[in-house]
Coordinates of C-alpha atoms and ligand atoms in Angstrom, one line a residue:
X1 CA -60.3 72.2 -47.5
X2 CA -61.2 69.5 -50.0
X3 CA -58.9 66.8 -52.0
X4 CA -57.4 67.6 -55.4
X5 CA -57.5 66.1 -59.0
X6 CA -58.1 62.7 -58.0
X7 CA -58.3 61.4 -61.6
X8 CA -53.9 62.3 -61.2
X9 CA -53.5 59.4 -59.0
X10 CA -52.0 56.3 -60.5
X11 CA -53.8 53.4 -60.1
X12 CA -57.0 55.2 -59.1
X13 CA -59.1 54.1 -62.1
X14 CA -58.7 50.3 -61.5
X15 CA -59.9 50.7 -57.7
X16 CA -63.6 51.1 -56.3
X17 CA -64.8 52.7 -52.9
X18 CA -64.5 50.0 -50.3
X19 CA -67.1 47.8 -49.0
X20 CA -66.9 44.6 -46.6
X21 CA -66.7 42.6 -49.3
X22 CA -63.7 43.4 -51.3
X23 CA -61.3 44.3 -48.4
X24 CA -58.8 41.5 -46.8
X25 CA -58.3 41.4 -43.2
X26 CA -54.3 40.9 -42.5
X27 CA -53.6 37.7 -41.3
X28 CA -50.2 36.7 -42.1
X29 CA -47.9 35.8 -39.7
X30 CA -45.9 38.4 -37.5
X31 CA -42.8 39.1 -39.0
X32 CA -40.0 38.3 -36.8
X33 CA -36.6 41.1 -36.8
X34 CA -34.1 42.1 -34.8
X35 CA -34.3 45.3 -35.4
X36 CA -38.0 46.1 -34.6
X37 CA -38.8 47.5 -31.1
X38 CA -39.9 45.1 -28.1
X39 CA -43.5 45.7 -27.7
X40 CA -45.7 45.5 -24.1
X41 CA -49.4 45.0 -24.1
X42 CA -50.0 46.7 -21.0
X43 CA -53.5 47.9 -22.2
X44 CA -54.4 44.2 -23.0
X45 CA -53.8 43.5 -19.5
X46 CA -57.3 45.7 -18.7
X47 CA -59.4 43.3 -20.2
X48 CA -62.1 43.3 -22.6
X49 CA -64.1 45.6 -21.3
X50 CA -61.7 48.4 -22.3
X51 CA -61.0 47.4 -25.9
X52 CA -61.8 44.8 -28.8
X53 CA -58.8 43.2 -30.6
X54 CA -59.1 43.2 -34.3
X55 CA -56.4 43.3 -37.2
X56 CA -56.1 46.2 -39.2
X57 CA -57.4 46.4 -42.6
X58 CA -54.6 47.5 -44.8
X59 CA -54.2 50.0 -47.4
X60 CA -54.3 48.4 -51.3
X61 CA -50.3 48.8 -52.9
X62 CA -49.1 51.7 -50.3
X63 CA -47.1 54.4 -50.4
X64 CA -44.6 56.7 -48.3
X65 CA -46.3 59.7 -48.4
X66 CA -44.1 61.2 -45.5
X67 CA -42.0 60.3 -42.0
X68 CA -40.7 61.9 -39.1
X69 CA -37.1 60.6 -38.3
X70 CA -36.9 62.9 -35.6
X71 CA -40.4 60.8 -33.8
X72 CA -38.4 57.7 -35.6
X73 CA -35.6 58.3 -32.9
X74 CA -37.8 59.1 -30.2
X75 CA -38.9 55.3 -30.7
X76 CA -35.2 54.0 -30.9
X77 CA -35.7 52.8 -34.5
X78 CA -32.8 52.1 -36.5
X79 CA -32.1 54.5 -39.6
X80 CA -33.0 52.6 -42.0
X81 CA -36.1 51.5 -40.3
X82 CA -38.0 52.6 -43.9
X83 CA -36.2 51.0 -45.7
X84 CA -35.3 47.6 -44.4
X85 CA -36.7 44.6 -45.7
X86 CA -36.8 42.8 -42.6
X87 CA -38.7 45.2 -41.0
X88 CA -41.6 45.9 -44.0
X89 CA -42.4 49.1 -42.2
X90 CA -44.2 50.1 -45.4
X91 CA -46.8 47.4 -45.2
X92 CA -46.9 47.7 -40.8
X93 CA -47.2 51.2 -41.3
X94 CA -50.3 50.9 -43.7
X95 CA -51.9 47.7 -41.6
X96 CA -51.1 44.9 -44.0
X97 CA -48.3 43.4 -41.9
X98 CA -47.8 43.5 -38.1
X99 CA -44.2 42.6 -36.4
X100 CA -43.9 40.1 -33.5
X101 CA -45.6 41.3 -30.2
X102 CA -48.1 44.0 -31.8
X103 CA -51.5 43.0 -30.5
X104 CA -54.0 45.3 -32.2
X105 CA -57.5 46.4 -30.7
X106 CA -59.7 49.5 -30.3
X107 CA -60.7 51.0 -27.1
X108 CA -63.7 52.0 -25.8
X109 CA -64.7 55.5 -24.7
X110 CA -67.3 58.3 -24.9
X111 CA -67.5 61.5 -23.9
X112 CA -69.6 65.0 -24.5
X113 CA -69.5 67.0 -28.1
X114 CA -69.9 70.0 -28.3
X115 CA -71.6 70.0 -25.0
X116 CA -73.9 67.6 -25.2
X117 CA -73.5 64.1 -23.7
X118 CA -72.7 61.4 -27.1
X119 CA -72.6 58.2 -25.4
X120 CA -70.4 55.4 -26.8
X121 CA -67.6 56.7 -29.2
X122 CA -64.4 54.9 -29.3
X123 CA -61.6 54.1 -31.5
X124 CA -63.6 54.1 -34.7
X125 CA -60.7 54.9 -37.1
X126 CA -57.8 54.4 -35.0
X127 CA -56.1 50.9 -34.0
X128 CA -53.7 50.9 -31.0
X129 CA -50.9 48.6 -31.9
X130 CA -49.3 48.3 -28.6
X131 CA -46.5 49.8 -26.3
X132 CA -43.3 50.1 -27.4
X133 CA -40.3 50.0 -25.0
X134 CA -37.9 52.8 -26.4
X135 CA -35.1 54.5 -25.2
X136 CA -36.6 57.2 -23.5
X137 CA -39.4 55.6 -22.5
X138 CA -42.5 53.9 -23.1
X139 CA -44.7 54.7 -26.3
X140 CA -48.3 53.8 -27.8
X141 CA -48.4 53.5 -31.4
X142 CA -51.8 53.8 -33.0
X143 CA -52.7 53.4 -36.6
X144 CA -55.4 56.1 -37.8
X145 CA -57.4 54.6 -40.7
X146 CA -56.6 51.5 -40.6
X147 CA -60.1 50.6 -40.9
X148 CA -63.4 49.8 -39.4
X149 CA -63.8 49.1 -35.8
X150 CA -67.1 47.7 -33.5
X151 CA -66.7 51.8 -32.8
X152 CA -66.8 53.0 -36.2
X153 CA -70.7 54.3 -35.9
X154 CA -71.4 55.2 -39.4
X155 CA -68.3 55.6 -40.3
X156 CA -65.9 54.1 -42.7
X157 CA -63.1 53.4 -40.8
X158 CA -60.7 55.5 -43.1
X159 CA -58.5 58.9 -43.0
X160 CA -58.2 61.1 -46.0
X161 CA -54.7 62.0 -47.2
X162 CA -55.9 65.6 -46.6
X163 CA -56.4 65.4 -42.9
X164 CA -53.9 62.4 -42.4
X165 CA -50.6 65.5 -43.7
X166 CA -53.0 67.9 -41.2
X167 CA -52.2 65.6 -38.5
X168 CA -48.9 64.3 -39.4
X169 CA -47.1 68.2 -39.9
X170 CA -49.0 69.7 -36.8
X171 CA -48.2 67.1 -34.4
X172 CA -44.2 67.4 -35.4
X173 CA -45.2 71.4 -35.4
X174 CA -46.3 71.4 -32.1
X175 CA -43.6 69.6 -30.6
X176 CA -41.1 72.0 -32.5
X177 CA -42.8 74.7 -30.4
X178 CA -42.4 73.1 -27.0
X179 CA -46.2 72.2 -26.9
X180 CA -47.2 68.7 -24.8
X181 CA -48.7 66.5 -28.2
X182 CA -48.7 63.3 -29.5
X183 CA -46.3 62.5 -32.0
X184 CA -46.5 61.4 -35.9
X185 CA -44.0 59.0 -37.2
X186 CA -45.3 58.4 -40.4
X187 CA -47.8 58.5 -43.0
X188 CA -48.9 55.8 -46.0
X189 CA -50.9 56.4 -48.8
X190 CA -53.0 54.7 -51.1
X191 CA -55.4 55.5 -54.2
X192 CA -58.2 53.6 -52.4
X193 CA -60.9 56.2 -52.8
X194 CA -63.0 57.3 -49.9
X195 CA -66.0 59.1 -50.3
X196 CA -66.1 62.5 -47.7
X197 CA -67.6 65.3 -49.7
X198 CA -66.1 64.8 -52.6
X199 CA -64.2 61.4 -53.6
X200 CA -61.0 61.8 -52.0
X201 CA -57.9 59.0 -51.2
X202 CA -57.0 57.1 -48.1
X203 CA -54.0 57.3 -46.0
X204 CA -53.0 55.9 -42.6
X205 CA -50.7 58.1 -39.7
X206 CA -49.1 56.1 -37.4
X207 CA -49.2 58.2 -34.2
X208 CA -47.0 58.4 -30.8
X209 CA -48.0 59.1 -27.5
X210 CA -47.3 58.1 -23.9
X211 CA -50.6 57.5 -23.7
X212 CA -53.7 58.2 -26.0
X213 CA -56.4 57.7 -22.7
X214 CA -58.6 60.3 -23.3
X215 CA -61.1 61.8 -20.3
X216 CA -63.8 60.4 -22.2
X217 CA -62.5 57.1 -21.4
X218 CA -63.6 57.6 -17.8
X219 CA -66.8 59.0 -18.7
X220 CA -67.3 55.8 -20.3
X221 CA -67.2 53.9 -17.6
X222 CA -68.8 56.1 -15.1
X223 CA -71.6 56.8 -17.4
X224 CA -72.1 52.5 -17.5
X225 CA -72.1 52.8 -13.6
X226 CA -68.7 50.4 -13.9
X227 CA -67.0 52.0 -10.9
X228 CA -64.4 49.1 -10.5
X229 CA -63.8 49.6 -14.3
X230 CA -63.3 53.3 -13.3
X231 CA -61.0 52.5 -10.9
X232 CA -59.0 50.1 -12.6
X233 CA -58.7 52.6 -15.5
X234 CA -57.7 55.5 -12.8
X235 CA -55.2 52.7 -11.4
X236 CA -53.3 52.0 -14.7
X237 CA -53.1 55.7 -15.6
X238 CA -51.4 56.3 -12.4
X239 CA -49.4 53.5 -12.5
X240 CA -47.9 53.8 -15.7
X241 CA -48.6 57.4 -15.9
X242 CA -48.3 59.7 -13.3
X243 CA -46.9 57.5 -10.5
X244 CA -46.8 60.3 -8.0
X245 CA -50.3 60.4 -7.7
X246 CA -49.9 56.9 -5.9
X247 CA -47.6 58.4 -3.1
X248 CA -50.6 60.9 -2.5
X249 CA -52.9 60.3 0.6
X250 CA -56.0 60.5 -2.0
X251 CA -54.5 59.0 -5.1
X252 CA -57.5 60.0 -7.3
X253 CA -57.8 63.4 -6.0
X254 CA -54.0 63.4 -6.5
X255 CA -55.0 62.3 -10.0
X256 CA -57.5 64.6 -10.3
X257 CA -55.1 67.0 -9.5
X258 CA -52.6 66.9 -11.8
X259 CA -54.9 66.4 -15.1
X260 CA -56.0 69.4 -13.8
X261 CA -52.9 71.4 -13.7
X262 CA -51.8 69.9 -17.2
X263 CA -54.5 71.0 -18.5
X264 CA -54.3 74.5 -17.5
X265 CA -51.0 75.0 -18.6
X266 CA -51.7 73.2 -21.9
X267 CA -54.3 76.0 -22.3
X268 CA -51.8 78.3 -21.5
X269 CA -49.5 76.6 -24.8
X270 CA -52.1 77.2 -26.9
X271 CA -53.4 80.8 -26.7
X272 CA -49.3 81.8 -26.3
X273 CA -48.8 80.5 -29.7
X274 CA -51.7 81.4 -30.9
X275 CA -53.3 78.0 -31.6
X276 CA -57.3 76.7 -32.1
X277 CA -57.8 73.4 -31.4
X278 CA -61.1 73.1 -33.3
X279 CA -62.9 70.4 -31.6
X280 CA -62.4 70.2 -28.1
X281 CA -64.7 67.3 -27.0
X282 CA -64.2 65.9 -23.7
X283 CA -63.1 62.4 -26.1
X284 CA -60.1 65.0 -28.0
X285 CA -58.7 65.7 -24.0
X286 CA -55.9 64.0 -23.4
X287 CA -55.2 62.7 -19.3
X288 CA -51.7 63.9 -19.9
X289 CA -52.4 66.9 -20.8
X290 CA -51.1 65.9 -24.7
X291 CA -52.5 68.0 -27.7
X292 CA -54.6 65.1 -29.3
X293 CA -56.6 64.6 -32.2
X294 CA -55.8 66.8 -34.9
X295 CA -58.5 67.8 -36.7
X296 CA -59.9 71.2 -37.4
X297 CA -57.4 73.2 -36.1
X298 CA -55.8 76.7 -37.0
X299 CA -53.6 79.2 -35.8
X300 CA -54.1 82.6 -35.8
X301 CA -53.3 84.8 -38.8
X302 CA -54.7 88.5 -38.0
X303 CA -55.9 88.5 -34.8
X304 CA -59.6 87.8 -33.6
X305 CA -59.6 86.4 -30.3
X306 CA -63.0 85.4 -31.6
X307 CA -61.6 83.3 -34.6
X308 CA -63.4 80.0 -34.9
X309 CA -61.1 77.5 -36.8
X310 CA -63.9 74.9 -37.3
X311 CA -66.0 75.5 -40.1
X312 CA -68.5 73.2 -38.6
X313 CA -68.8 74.8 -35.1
X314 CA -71.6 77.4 -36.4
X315 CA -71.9 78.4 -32.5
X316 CA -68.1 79.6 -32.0
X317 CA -68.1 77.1 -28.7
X318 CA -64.6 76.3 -29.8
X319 CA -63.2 80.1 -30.5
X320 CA -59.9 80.6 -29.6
X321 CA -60.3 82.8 -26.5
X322 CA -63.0 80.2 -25.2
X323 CA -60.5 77.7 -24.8
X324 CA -59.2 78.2 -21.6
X325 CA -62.9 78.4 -20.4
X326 CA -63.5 75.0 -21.9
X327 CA -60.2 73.0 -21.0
X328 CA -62.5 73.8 -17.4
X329 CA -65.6 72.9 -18.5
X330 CA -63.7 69.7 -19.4
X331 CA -62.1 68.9 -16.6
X332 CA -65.5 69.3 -15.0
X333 CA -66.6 66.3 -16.9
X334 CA -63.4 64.6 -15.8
X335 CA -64.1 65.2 -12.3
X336 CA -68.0 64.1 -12.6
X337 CA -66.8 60.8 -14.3
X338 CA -64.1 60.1 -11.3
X339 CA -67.1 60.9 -8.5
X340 CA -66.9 57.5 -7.3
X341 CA -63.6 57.4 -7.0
X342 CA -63.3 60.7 -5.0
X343 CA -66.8 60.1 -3.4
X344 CA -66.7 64.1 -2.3
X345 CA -68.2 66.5 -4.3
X346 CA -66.6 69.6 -2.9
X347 CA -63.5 67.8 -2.7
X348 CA -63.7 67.8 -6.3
X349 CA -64.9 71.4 -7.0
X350 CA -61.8 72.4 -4.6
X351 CA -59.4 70.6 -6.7
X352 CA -61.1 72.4 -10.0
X353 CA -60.8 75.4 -8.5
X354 CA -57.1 75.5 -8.5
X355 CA -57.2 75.5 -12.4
X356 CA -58.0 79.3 -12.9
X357 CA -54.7 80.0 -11.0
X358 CA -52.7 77.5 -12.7
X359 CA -53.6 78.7 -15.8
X360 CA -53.4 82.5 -15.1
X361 CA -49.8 81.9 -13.6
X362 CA -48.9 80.3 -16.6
X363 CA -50.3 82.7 -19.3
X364 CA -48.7 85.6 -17.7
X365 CA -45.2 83.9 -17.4
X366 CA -45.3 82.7 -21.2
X367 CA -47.0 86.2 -22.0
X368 CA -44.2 87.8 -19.7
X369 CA -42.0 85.6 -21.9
X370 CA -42.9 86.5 -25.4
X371 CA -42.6 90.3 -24.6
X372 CA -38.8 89.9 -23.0
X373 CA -39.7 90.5 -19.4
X374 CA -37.2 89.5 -17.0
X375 CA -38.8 89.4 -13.5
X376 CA -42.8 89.6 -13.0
X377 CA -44.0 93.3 -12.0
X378 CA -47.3 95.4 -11.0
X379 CA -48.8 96.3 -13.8
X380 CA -47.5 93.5 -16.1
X381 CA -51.1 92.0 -17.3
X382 CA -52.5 95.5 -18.0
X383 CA -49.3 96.0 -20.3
X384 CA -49.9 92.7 -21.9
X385 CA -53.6 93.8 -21.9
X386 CA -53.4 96.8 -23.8
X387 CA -51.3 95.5 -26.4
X388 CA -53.5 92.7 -27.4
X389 CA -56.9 95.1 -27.7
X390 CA -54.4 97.3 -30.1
X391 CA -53.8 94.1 -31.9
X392 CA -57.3 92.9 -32.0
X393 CA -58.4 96.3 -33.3
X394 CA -56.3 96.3 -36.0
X395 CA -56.4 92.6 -36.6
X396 CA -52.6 92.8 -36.6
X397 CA -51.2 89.2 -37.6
X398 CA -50.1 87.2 -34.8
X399 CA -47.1 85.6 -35.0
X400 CA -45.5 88.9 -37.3
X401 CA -46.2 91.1 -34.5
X402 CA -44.4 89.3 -31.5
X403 CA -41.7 88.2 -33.8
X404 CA -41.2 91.5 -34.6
X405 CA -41.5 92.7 -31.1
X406 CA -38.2 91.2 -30.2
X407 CA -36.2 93.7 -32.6
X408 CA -37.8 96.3 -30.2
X409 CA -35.0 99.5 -30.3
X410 CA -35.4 101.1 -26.5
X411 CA -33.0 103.7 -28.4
X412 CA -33.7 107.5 -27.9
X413 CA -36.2 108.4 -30.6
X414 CA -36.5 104.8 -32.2
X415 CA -39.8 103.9 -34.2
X416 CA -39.6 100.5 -34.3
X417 CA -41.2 100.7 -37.7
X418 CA -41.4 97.0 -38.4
X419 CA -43.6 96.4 -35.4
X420 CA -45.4 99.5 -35.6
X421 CA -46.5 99.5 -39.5
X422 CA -48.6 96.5 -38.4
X423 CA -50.8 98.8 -37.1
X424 CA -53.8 100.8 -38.6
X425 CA -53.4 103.2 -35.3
X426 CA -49.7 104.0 -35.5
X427 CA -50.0 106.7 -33.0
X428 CA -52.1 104.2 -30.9
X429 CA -49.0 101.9 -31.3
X430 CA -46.8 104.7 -30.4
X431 CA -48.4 105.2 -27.0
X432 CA -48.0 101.6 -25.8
X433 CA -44.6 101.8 -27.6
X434 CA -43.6 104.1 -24.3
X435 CA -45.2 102.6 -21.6
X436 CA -43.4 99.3 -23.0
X437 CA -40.0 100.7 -23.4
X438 CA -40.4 102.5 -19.5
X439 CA -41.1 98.9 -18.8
X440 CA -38.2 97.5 -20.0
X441 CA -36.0 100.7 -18.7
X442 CA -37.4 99.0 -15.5
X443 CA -35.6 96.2 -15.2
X444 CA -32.6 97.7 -17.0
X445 CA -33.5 95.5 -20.2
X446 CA -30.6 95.2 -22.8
X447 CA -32.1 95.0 -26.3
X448 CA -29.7 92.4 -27.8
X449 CA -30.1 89.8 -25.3
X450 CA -34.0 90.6 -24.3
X451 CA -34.1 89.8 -28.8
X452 CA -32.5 86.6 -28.2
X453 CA -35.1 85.7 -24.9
X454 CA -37.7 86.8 -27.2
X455 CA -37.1 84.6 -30.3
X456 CA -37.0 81.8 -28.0
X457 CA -40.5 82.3 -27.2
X458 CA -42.1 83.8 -30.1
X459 CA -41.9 81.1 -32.7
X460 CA -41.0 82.4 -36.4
X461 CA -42.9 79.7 -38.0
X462 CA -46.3 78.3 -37.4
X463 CA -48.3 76.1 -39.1
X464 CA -50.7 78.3 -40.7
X465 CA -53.5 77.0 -43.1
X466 CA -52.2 77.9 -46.4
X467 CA -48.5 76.4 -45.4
X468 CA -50.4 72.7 -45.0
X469 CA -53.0 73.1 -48.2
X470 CA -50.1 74.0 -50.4
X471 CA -48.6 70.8 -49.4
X472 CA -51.5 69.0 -49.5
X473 CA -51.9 69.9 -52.6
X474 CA -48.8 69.1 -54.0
X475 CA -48.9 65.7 -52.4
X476 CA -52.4 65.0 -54.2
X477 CA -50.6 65.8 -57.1
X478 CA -47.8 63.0 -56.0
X479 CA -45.4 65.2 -54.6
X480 CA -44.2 64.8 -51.4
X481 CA -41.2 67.0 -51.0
X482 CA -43.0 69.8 -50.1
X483 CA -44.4 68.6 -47.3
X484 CA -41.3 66.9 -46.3
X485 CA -39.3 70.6 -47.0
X486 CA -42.7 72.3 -44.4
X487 CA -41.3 69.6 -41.7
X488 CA -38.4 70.3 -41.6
X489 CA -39.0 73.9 -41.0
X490 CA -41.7 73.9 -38.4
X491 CA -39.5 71.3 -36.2
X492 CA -37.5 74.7 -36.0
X493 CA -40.4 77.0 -35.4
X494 CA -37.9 79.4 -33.4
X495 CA -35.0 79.5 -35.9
X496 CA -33.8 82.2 -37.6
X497 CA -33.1 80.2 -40.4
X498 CA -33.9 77.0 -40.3
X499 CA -33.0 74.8 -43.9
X500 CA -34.9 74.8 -46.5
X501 CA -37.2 77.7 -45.0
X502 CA -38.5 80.5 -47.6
X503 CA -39.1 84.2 -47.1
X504 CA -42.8 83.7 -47.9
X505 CA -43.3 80.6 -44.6
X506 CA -43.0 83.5 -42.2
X507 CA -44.9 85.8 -44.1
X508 CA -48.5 87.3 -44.2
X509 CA -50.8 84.4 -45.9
X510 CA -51.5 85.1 -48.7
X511 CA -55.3 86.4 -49.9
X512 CA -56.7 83.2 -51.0
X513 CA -55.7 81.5 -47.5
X514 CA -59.2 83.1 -46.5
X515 CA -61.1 80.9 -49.3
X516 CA -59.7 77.8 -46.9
X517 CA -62.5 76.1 -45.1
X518 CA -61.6 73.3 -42.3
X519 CA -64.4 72.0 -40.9
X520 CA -64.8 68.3 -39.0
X521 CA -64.1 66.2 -42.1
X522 CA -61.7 64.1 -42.2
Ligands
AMP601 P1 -63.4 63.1 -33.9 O1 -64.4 64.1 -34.2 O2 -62.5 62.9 -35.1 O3 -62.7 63.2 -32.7 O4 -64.2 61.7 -33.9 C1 -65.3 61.4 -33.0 C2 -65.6 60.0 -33.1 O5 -66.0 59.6 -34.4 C3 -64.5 59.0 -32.7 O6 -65.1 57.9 -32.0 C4 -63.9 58.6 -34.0 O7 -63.2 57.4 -33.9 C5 -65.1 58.5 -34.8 N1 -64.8 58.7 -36.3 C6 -64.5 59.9 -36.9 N2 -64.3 59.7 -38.2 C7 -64.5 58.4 -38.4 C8 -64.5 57.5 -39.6 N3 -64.2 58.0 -40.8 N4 -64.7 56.2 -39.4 C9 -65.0 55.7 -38.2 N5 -65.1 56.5 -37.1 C10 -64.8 57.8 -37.2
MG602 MG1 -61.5 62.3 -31.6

């Protein structure tokens, strides 16, 4: 996808691309309210070895371009948070300002690419402002293009308003569907121009997560040969993190353990909703199992459980039926990097080798989920099975089809024509039609509530590509409320009817969403 009419933008003609030069550090003084959060450094408390502080470099005159009130709550912020003058969140939000306690820095990590060892990476675009001690618990806030960092490579430092609303709408999208994901409270805009392939403007997401470690954080140091680094870094993860891995005999295998099993069944959340990550390095895997780093991504439109969302990944390493295959491959990574700490290979490859289960176990409970069945049976997966080779034949769109499945009639001499005319081979359809409904005869399934089950699980609304260009559009244009309006809906992903939702947001895309092209920049 690339930018729109950029000459639109007010204000754009009396700005210039960035350089060193011309940009202002922020260095005013905290600002002091009683109504912003309490913040805890407990990253700081690593050392500097993990991290470099540095202020953010704000955004020229910003704008709202869009918030989440729904992540706003999650954080305990007041109502007005966006608008108070005390609070400036404006200027916070695009790193011109920072309240009382925030102690920005970028962390160090590295990790493999595309399957190929990187080296040093690190926060190059994102600034991690600090904990914040909310209500139900304790969050990171990170600013995403807030500037250079010493990890910025050849980068700018910056985020396009393009990929910043990409971010921003999936992360609320995926929590709408029940999916493990960092959060997005807000986003800020600016016409500072920044150069990607064509000139394009800059905007800032401030993003929410329990934690943003990633496992290329432990490559880092295990790749350094820092093993008490390692260990202090597998320490504060547990700690703060996953404190039941403590109780464990072998804490790190414990540790081990459980990224593992989050992993899996994050694997599992994606293919159900039909999801495509786009770029899963081992630096975009989260060790709590969060969907993180929104770049890429897609989800499925007709099926092709070969679709490759990433325009840049010309191997297809990152197709959406690879994924579970690579969350492994991952995790391998993982385990290498925490060798020291679990000084037992096999150990390791034991604790790996629980992942295939995990995940399977999942998978067939969310697939058992989206096609209404009650209790697990013999037989299940090759039910499962044969509709999705039906599917893939026919490329029948995703999300349509198991919507549609949940108005499945087991009614003598029903056709179930809304499900069925999704398919090129009707009479193909037909015959797994039977074997479905002798399924559900089975367990003595009712249709009406097996429909309500079903809509539970088979979202209505997904963030498909053409839903986010149209807004991104619009909002290059200076309109936000479309984007605000797409929210709104895909925080209800399983709603009839949520507000504000339109006929055409559950419906087939439409034929220029295949001229779309997302590829890794951002
Ligand atoms: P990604 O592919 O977005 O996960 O990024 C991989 C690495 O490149 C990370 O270290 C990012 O911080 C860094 N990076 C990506 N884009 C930029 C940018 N525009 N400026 C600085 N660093 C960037
Ligand atoms: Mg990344």
């Amino acid at each position: 996808m690339r930018g729109g009419p950029l000459a639109t933008l007010p204000g754009m003609d009396r700005l210039t691309a960035e350089d060193d030069t011309t940009m202002r550090a922020q260095t005013d003084a905290p600002l002091v309210s009683a109504h912003a959060p309490a913040w805890r450094n407990r990253f700081h408390a690593l050392g500097p070895a993990f991290y470099t502080e540095l202020p953010a470099r704000g955004l020229p005159d910003p704008h709202w371009v869009a918030r989440s009130d729904d992540c706003a709550r999650l954080l305990g912020l007041p109502d007005d948070w966006a608008e108070r003058p005390d609070l400036q969140a404006l200027q916070v939000f695009s790193g011109n300002a920072t309240w009382a306690g925030m102690r920005p820095l970028a962390s160090v990590y590295s990790g493999h690419q595309f399957g190929v060892w990187a080296g040093q990476l690190g926060d190059g675009r994102a600034l991690w402002l600090g904990e914040v001690d909310a209500p139900s618990g304790t969050f990171e806030l990170q600013l995403k293009g807030a500037g250079k960092t010493p990890y910025s490579r050849m980068g700018d430092g910056r985020a396009v308003l393009r990929s910043s609303i990409r971010e921003f709408l999936c992360s609320e999208a995926m929590h709408g569907l029940g999916i493990p994901t960092t959060r997005a409270l807000c986003i800020t805009g600016s016409a500072l121009p920044v150069r990607r392939e064509t000139l394009e403007t800059a905007a800032v997401v401030t993003r929410v997560a329990e934690s943003f470690i990633r496992f290329g954080h432990f490559e880092h140091f295990a790749h350094h040969g820092q093993p008490e680094a390692l260990r202090q870094l597998a320490d504060f993860v547990i700690d703060h993190h996953l404190p039941a891995c403590r109780d464990a005999e072998q804490p790190y295998h414990a540790l081990l353990g459980e990224v593992t099993r989050r992993t899996a069944r994050l694997m599992a959340d994606w293919q159900s909703v039909g999801f495509c990550h786009g770029v899963m390095n081992t630096d975009n895997m989260s060790i709590l199992g969060l969907t993180i780093d929104y770049g890429p991504y897609g989800f499925l439109d007709a099926f092709d459980p070969g679709h490759i969302c990433n325009h840049s990944d010309e191997q297809g390493r990152y197709a959406w039926a690879r994924q579970p295959q690579i969350g492994l491959w991952n995790l391998h990574a993982l385990a290498q990097a925490l060798l020291p700490l679990i000084g037992d290979g096999d150990a390791a490859l034991a604790i790996l080798e629980t992942y295939k289960s995990v995940f399977m176990d999942a998978l067939l409970a969310r697939w058992r989920a989206k096609l209404g069945l009650a209790a697990a049976e013999e037989g299940d997966h090759e039910l499962i099975d044969a509709l999705l080779r039906r599917m893939a034949t026919d490329r029948v769109d995703y999300t349509l089809a198991f919507r549609r499945l949940a108005s499945f009639s087991t009614a003598d001499g029903a056709r179930n024509d809304a499900m069925r005319d999704l398919f090129i081979d009707r009479a193909g359809f037909d015959a797994w039609a039977r074997g479905y409904a002798e399924r559900l005869a089975h367990e003595a399934s009712i249709d009406a509530e097996r429909a309500l089950r079903m809509n539970r699980a088979n979202p209505k609304f997904v963030l498909r590509n053409h839903l986010a260009e149209t807004a991104i559009r619009r909002a290059t244009e200076g309109e936000f409320g479309e984007m605000d309006r797409l929210l709104k809906v895909l925080q209800r992903p399983y709603d009839e009817h949520p507000p504000g939702a339109t006929d055409a947001d559950a419906g087939f895309p439409p034929e220029w969403a295949q001229t779309i092209e997302v590829s890794c920049s951002s």
